[in-house]
PDB file of N, CA and C in Angstrom:
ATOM      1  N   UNK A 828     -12.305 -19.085   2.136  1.00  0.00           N
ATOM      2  CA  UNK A 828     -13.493 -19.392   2.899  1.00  0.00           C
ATOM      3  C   UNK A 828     -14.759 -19.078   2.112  1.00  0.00           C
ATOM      4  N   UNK A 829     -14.346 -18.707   0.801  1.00  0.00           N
ATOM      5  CA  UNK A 829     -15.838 -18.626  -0.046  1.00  0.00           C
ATOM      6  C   UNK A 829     -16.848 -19.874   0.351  1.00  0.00           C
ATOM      7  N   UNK A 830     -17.900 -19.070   0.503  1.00  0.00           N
ATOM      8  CA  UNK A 830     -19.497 -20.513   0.514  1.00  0.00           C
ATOM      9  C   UNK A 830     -19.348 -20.561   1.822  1.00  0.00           C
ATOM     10  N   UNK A 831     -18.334 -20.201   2.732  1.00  0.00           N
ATOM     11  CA  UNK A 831     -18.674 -20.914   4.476  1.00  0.00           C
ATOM     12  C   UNK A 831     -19.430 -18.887   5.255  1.00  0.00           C
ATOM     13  N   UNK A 832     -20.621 -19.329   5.744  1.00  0.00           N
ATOM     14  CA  UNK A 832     -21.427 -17.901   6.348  1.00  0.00           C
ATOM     15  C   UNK A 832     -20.775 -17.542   7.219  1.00  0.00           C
ATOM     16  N   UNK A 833     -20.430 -16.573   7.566  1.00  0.00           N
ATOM     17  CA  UNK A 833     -19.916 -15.614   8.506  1.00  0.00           C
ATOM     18  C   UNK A 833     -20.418 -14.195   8.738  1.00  0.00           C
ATOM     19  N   UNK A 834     -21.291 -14.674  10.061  1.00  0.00           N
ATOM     20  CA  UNK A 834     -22.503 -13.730  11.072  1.00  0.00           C
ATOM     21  C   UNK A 834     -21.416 -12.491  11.464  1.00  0.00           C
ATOM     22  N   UNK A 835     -22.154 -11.483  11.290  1.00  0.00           N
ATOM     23  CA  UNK A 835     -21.745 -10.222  12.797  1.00  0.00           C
ATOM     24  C   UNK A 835     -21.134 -10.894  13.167  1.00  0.00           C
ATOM     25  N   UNK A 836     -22.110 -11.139  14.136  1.00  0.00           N
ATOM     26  CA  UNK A 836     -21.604 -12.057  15.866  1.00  0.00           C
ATOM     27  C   UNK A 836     -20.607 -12.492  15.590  1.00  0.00           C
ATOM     28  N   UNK A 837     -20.070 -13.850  14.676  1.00  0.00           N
ATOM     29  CA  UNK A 837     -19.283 -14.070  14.826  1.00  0.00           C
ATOM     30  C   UNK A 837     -17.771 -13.462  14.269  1.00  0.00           C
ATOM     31  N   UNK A 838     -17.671 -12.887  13.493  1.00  0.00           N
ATOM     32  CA  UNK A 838     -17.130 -11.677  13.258  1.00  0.00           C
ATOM     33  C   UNK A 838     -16.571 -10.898  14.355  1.00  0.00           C
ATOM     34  N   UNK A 839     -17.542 -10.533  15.422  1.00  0.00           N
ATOM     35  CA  UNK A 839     -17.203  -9.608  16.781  1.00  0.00           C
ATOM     36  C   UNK A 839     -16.283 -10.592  17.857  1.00  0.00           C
ATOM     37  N   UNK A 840     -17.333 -11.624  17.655  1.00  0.00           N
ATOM     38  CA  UNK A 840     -15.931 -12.684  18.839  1.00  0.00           C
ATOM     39  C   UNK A 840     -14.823 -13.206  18.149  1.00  0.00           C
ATOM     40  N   UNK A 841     -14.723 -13.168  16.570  1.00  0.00           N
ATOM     41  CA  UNK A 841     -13.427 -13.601  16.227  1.00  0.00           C
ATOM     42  C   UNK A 841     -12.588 -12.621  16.351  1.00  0.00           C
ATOM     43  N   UNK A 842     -12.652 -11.205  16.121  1.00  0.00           N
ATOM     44  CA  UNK A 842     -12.085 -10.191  16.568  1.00  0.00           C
ATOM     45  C   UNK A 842     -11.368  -9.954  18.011  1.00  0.00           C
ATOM     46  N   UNK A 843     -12.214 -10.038  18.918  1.00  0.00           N
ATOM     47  CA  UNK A 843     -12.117 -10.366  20.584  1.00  0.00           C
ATOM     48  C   UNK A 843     -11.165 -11.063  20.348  1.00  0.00           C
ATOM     49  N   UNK A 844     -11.211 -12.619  20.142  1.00  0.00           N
ATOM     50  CA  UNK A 844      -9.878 -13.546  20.220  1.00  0.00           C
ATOM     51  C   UNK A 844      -8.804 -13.060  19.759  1.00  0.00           C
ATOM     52  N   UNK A 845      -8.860 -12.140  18.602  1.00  0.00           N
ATOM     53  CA  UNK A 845      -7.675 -11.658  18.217  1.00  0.00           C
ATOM     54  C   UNK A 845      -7.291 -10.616  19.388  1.00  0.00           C
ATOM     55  N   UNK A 846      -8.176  -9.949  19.595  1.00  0.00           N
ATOM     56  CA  UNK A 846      -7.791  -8.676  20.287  1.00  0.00           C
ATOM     57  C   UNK A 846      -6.734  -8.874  22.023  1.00  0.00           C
ATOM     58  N   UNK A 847      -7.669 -10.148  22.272  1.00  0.00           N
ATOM     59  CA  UNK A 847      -7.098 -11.490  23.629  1.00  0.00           C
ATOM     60  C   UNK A 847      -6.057 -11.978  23.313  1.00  0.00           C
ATOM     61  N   UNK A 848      -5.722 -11.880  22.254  1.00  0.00           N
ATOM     62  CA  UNK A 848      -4.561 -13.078  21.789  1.00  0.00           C
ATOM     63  C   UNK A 848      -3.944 -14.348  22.571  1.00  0.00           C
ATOM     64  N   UNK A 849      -3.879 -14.753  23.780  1.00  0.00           N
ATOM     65  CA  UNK A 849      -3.278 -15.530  24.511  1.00  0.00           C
ATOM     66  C   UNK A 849      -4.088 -16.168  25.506  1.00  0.00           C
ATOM     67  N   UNK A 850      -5.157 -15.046  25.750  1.00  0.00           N
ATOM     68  CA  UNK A 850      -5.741 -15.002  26.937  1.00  0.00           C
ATOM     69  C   UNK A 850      -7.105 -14.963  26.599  1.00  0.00           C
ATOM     70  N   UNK A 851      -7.583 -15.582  25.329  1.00  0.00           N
ATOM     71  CA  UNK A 851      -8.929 -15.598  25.375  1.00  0.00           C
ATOM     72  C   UNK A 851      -9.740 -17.125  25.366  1.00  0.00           C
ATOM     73  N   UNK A 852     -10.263 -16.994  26.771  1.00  0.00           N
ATOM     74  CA  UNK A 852     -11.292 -17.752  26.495  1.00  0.00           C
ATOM     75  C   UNK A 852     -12.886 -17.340  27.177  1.00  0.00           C
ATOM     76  N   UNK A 853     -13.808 -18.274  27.368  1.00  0.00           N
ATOM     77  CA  UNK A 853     -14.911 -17.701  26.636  1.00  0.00           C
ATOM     78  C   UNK A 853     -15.392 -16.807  27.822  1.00  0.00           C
ATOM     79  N   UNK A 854     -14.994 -16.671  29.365  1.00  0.00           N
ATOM     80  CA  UNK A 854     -15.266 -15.768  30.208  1.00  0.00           C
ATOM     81  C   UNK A 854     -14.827 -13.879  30.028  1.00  0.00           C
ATOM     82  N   UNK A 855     -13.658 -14.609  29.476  1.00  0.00           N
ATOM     83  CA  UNK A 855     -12.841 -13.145  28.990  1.00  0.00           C
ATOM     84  C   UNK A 855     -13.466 -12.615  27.829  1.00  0.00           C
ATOM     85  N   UNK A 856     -13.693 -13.273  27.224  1.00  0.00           N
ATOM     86  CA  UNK A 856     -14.367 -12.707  25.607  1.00  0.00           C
ATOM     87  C   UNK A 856     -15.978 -12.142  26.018  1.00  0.00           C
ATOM     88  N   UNK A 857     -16.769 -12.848  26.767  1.00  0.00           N
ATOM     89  CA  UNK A 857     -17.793 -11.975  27.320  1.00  0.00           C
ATOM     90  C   UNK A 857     -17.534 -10.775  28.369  1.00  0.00           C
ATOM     91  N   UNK A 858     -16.535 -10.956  28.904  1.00  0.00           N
ATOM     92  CA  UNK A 858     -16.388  -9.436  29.524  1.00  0.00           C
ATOM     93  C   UNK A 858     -15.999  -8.483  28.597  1.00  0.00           C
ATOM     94  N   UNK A 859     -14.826  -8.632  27.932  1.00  0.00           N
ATOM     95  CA  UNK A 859     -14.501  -7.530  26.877  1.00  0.00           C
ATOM     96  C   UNK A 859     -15.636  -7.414  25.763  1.00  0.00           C
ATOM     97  N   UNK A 860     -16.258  -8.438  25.648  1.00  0.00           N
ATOM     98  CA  UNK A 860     -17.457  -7.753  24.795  1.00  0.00           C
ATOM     99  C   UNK A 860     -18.922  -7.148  25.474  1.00  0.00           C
ATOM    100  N   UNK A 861     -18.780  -7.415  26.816  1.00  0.00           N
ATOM    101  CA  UNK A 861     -19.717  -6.680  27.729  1.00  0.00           C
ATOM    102  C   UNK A 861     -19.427  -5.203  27.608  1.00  0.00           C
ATOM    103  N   UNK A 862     -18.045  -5.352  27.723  1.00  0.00           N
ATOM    104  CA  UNK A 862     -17.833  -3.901  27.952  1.00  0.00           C
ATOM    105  C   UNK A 862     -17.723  -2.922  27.174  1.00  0.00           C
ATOM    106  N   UNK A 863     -16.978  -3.345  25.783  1.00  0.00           N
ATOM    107  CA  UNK A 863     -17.211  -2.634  24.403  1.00  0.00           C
ATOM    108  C   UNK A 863     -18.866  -2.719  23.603  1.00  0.00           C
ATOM    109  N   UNK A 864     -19.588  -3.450  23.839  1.00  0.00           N
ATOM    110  CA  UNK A 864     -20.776  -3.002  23.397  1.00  0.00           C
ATOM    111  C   UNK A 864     -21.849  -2.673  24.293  1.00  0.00           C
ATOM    112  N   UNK A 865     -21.038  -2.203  25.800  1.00  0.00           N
ATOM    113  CA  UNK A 865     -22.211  -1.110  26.065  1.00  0.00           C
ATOM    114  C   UNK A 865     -23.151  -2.358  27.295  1.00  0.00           C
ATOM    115  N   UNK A 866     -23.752  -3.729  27.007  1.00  0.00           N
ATOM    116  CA  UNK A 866     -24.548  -4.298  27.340  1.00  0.00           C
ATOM    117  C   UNK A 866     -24.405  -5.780  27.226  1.00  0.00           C
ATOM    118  N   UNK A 867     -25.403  -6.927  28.305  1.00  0.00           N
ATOM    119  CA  UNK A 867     -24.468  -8.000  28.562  1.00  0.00           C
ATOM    120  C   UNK A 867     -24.644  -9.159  27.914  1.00  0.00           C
ATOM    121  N   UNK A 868     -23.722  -9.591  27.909  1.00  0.00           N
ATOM    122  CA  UNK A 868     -23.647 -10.960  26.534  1.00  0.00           C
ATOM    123  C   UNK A 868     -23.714 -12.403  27.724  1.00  0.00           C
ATOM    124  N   UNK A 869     -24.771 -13.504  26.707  1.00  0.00           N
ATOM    125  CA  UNK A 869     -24.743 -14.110  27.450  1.00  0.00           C
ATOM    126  C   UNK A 869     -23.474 -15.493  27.137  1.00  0.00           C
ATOM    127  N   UNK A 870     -23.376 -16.164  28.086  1.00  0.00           N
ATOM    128  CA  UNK A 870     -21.593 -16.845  28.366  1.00  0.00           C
ATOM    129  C   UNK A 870     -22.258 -18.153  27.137  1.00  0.00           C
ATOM    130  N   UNK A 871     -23.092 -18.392  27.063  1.00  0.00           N
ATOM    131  CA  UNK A 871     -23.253 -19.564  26.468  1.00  0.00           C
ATOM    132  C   UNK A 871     -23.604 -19.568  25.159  1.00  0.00           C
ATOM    133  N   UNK A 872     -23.758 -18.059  24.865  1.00  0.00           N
ATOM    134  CA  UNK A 872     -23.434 -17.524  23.397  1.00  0.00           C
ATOM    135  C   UNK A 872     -22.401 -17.662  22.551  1.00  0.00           C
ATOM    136  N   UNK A 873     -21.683 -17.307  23.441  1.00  0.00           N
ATOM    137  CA  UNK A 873     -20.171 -16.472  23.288  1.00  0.00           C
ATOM    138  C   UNK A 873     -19.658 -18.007  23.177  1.00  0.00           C
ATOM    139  N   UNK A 874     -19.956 -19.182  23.910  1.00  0.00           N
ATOM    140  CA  UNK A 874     -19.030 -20.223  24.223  1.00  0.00           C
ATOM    141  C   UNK A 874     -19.362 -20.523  22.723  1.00  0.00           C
ATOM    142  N   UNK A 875     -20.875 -21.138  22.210  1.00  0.00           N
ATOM    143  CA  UNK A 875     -21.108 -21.830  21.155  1.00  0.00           C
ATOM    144  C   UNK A 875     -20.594 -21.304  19.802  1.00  0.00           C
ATOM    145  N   UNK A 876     -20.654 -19.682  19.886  1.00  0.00           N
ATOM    146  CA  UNK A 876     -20.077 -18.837  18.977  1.00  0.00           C
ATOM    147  C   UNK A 876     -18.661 -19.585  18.567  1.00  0.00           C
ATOM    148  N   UNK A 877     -17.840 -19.693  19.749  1.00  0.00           N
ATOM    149  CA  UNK A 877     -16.499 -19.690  19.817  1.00  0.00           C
ATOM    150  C   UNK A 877     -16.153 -21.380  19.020  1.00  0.00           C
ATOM    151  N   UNK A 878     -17.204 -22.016  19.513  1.00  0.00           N
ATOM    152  CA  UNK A 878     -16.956 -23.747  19.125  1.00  0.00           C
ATOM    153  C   UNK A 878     -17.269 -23.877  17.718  1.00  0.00           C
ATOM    154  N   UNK A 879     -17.824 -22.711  17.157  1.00  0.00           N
ATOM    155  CA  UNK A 879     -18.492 -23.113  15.853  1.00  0.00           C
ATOM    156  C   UNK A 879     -17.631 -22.452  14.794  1.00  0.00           C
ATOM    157  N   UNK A 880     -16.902 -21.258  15.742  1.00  0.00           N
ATOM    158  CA  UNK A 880     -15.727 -20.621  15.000  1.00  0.00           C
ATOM    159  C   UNK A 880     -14.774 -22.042  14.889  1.00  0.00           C
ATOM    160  N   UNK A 881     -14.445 -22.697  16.078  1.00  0.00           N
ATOM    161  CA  UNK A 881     -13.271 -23.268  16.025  1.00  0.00           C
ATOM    162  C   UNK A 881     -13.936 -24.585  14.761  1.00  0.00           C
ATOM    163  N   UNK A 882     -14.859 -25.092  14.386  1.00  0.00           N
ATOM    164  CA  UNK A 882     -15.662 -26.251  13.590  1.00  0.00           C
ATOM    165  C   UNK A 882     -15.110 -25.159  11.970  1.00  0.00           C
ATOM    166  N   UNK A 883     -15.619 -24.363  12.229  1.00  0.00           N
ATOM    167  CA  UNK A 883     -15.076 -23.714  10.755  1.00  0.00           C
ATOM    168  C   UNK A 883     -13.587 -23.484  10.467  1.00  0.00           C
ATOM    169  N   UNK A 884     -12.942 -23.635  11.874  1.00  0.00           N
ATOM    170  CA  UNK A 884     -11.285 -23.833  11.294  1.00  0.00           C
ATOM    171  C   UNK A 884     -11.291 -22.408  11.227  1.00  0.00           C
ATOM    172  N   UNK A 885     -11.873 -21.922  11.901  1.00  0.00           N
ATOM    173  CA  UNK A 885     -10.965 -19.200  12.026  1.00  0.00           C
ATOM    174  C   UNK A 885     -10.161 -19.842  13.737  1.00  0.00           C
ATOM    175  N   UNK A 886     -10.295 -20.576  14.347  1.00  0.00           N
ATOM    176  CA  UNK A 886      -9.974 -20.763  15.587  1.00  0.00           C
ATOM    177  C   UNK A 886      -9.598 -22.093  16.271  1.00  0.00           C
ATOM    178  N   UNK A 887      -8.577 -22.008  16.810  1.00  0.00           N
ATOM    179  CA  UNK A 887      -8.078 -22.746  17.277  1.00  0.00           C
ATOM    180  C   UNK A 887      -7.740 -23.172  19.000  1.00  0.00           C
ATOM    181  N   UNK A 888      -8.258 -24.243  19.606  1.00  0.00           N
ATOM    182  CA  UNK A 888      -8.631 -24.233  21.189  1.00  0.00           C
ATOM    183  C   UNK A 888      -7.248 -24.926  21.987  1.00  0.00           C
ATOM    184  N   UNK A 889      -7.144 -24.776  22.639  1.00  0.00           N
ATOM    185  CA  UNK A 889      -6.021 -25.533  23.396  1.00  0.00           C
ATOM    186  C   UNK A 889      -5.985 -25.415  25.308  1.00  0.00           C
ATOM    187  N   UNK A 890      -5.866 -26.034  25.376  1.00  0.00           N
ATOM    188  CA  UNK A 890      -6.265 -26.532  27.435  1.00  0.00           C
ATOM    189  C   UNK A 890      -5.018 -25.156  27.688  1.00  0.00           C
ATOM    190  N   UNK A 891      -5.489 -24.453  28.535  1.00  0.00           N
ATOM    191  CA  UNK A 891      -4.078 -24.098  29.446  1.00  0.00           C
ATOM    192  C   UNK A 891      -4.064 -24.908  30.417  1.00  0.00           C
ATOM    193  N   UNK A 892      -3.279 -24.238  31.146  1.00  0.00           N
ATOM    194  CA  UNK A 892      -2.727 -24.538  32.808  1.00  0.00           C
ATOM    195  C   UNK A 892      -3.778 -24.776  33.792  1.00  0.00           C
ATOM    196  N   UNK A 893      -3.954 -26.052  34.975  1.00  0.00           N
ATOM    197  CA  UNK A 893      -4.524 -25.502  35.750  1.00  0.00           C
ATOM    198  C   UNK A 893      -4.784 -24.555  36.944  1.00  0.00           C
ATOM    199  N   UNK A 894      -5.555 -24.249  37.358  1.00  0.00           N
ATOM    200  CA  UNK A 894      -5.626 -23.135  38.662  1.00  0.00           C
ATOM    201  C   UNK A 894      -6.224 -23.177  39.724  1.00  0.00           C
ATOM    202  N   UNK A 895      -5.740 -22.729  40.958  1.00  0.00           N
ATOM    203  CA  UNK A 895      -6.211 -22.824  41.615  1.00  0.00           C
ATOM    204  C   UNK A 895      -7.427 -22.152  41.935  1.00  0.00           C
ATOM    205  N   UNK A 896      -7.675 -20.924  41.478  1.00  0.00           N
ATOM    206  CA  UNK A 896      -8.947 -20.113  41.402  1.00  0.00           C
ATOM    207  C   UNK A 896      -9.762 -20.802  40.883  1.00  0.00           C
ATOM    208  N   UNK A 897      -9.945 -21.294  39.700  1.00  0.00           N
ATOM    209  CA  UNK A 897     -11.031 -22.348  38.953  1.00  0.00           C
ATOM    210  C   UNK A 897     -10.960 -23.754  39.418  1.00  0.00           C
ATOM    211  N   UNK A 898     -10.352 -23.908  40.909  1.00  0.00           N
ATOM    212  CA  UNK A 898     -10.630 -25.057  41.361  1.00  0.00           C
ATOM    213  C   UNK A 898     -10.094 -26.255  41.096  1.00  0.00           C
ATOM    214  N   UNK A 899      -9.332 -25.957  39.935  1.00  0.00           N
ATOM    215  CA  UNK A 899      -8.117 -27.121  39.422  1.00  0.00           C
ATOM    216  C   UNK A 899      -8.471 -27.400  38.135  1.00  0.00           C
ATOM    217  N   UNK A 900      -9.091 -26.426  37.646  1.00  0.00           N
ATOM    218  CA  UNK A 900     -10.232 -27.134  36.272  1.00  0.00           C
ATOM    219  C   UNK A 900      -9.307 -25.958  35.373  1.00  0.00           C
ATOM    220  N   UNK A 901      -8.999 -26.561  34.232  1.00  0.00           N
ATOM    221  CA  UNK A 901      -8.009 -25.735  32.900  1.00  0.00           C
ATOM    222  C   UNK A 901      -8.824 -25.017  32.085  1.00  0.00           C
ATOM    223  N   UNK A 902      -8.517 -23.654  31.589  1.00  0.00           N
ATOM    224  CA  UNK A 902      -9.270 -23.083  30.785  1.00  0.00           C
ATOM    225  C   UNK A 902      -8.868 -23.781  29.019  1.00  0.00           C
ATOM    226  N   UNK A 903      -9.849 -23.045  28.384  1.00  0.00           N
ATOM    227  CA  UNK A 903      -9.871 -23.631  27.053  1.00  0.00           C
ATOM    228  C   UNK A 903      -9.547 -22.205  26.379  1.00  0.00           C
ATOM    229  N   UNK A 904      -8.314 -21.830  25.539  1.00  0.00           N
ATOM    230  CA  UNK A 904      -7.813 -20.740  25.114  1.00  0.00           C
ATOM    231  C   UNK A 904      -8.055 -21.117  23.688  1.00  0.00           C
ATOM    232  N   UNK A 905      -8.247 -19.736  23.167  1.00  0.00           N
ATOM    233  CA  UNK A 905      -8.460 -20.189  22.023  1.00  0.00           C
ATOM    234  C   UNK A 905      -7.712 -18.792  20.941  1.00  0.00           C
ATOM    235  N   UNK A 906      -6.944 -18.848  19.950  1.00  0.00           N
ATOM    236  CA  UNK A 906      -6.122 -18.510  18.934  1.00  0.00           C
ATOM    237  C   UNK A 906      -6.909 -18.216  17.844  1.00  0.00           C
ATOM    238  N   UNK A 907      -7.202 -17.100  16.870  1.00  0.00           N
ATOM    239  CA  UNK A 907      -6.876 -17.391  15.850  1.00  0.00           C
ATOM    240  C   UNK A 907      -6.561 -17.859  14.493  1.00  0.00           C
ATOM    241  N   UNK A 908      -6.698 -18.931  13.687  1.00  0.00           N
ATOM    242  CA  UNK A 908      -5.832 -19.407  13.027  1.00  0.00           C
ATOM    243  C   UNK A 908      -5.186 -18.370  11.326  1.00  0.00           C
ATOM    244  N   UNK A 909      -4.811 -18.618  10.656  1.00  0.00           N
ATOM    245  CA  UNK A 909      -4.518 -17.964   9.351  1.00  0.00           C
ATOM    246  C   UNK A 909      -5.744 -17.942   8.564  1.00  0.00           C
ATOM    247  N   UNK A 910      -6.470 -18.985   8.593  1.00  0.00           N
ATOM    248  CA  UNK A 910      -7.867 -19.066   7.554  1.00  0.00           C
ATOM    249  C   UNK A 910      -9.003 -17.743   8.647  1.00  0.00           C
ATOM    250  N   UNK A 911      -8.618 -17.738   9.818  1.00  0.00           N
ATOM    251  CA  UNK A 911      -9.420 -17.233  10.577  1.00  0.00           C
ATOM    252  C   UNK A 911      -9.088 -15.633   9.977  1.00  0.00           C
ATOM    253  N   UNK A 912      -7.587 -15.455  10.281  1.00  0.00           N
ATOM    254  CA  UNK A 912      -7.064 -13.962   9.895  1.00  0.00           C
ATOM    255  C   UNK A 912      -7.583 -13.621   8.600  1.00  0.00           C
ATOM    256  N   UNK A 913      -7.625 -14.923   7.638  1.00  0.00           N
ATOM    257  CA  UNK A 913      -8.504 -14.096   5.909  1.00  0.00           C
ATOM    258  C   UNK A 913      -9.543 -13.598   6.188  1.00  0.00           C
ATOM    259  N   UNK A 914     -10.491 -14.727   6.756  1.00  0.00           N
ATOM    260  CA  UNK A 914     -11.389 -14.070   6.820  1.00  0.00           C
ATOM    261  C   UNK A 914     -12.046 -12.738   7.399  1.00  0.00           C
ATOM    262  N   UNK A 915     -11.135 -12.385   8.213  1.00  0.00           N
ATOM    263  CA  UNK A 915     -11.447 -11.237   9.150  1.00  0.00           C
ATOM    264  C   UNK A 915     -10.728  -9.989   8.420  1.00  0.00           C
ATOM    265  N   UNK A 916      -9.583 -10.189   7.462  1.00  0.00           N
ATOM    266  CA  UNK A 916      -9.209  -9.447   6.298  1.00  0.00           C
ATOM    267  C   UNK A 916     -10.285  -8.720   5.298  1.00  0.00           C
ATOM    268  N   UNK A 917     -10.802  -9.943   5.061  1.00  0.00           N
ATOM    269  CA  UNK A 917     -11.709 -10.076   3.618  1.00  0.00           C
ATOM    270  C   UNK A 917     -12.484  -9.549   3.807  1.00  0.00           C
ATOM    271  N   UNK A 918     -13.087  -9.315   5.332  1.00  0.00           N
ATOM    272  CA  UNK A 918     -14.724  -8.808   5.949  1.00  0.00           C
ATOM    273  C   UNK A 918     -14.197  -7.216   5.958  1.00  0.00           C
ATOM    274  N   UNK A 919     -12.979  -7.067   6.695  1.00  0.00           N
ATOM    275  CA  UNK A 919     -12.490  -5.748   6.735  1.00  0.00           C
ATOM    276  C   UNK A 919     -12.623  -4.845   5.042  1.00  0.00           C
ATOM    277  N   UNK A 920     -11.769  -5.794   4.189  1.00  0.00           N
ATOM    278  CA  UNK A 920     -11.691  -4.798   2.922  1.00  0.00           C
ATOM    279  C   UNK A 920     -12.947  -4.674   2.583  1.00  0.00           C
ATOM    280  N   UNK A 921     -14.186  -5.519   2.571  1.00  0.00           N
ATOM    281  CA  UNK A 921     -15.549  -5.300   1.948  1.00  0.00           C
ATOM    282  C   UNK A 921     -15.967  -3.927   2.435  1.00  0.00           C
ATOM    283  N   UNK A 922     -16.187  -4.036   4.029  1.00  0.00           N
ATOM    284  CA  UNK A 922     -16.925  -3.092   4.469  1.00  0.00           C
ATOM    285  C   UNK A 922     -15.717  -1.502   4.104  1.00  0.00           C
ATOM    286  N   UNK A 923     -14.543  -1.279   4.536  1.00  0.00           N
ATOM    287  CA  UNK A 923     -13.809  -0.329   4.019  1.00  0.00           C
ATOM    288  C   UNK A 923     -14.034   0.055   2.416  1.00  0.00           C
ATOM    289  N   UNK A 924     -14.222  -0.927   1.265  1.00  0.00           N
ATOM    290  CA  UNK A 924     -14.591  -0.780   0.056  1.00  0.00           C
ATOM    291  C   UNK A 924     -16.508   0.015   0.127  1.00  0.00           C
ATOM    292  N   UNK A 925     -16.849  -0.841   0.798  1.00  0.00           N
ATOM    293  CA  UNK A 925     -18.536  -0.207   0.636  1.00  0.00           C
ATOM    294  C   UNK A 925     -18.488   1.300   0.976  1.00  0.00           C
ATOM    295  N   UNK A 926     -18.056   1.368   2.601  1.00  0.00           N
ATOM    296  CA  UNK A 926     -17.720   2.596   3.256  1.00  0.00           C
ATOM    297  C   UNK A 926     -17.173   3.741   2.166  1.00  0.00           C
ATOM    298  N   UNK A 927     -15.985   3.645   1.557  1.00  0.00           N
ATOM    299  CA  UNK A 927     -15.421   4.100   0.705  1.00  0.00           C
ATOM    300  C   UNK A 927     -16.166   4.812  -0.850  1.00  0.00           C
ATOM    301  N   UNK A 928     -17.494   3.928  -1.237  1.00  0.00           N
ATOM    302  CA  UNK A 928     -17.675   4.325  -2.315  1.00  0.00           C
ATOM    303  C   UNK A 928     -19.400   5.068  -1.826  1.00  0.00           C
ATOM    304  N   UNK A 929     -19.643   5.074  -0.850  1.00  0.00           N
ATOM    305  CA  UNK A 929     -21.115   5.651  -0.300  1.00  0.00           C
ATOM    306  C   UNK A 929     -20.993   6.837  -0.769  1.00  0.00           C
ATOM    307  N   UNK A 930     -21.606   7.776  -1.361  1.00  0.00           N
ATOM    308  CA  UNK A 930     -21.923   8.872  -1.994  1.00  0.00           C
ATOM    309  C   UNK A 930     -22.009  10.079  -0.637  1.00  0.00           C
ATOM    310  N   UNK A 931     -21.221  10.747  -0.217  1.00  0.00           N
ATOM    311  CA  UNK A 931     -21.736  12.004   1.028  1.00  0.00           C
ATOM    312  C   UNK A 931     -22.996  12.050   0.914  1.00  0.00           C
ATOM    313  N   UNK A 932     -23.841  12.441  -0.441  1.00  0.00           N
ATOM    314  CA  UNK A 932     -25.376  13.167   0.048  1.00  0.00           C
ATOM    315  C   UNK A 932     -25.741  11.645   0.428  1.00  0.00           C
ATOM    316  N   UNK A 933     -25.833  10.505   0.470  1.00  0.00           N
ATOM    317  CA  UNK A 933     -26.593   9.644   1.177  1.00  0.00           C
ATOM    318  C   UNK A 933     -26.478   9.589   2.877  1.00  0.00           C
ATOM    319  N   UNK A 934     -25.861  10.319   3.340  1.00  0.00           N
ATOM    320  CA  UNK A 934     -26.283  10.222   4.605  1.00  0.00           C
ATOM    321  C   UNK A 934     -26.172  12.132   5.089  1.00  0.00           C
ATOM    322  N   UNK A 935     -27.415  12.724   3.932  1.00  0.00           N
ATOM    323  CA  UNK A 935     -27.071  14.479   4.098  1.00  0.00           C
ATOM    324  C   UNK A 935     -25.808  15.044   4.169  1.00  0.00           C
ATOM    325  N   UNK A 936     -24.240  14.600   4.016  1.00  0.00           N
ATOM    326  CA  UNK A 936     -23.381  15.021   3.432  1.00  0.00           C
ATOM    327  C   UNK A 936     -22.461  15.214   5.060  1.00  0.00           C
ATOM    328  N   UNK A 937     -23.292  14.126   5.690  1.00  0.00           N
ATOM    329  CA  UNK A 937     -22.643  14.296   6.962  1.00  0.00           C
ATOM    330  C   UNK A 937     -21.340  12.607   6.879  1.00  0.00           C
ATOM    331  N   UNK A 938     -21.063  12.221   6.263  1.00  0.00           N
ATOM    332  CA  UNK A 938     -20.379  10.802   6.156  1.00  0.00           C
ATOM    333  C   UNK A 938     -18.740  11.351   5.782  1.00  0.00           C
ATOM    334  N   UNK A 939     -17.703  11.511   6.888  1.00  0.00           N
ATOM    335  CA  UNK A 939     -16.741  11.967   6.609  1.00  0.00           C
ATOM    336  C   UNK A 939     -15.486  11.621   5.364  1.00  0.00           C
TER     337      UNK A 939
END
């Protein structure tokens, strides 16, 4: 995925999907990220986030089932894919590598 940008943000909701695995789509992914960061995300963030993940090919969408709670209308689940998992690899080893080589006295010798 060299040359393709990859935001925070999107970073945090590709994570979520992983973390959802089966069960994520974009109502669920704003609650669990409501709730892990404290404060509220808006749904139409999270949706476009998710569509632009899936345009870059980290994610993959697929209709579930319909329901009767949503009125007969199918959610849009979304996966994942392997290019998605590098990248969320690759972001991991950077920041663990940076983390790793920070000097203690740069943050007064408090950086465990």
């Amino acid at each position: 995925m060299k040359g393709t940008q990859f935001g925070e943000f999107e970073e945090i909701v590709l994570l979520t999907i992983a973390l959802l695995y089966d069960d994520a789509y974009s109502a669920a992914v704003v609650e669990e990220l409501s709730q892990r960061l404290e404060r509220p995300m808006s749904l139409g963030a999270v949706h476009r986030t998710m569509q632009r993940l899936e345009e870059k090919g980290l994610v993959h969408s697929r209709f579930g089932e319909s329901t009767a709670e949503r009125g007969g209308r199918r959610k849009r689940l979304f996966t994942v894919t392997v290019s998605g998992e590098q990248v969320l690899q690759e972001a991991r080893k950077i920041r663990n590598d940076l983390w790793a080589d920070i000097p203690k006295a740069a943050f007064g010798g408090s950086v465990a």
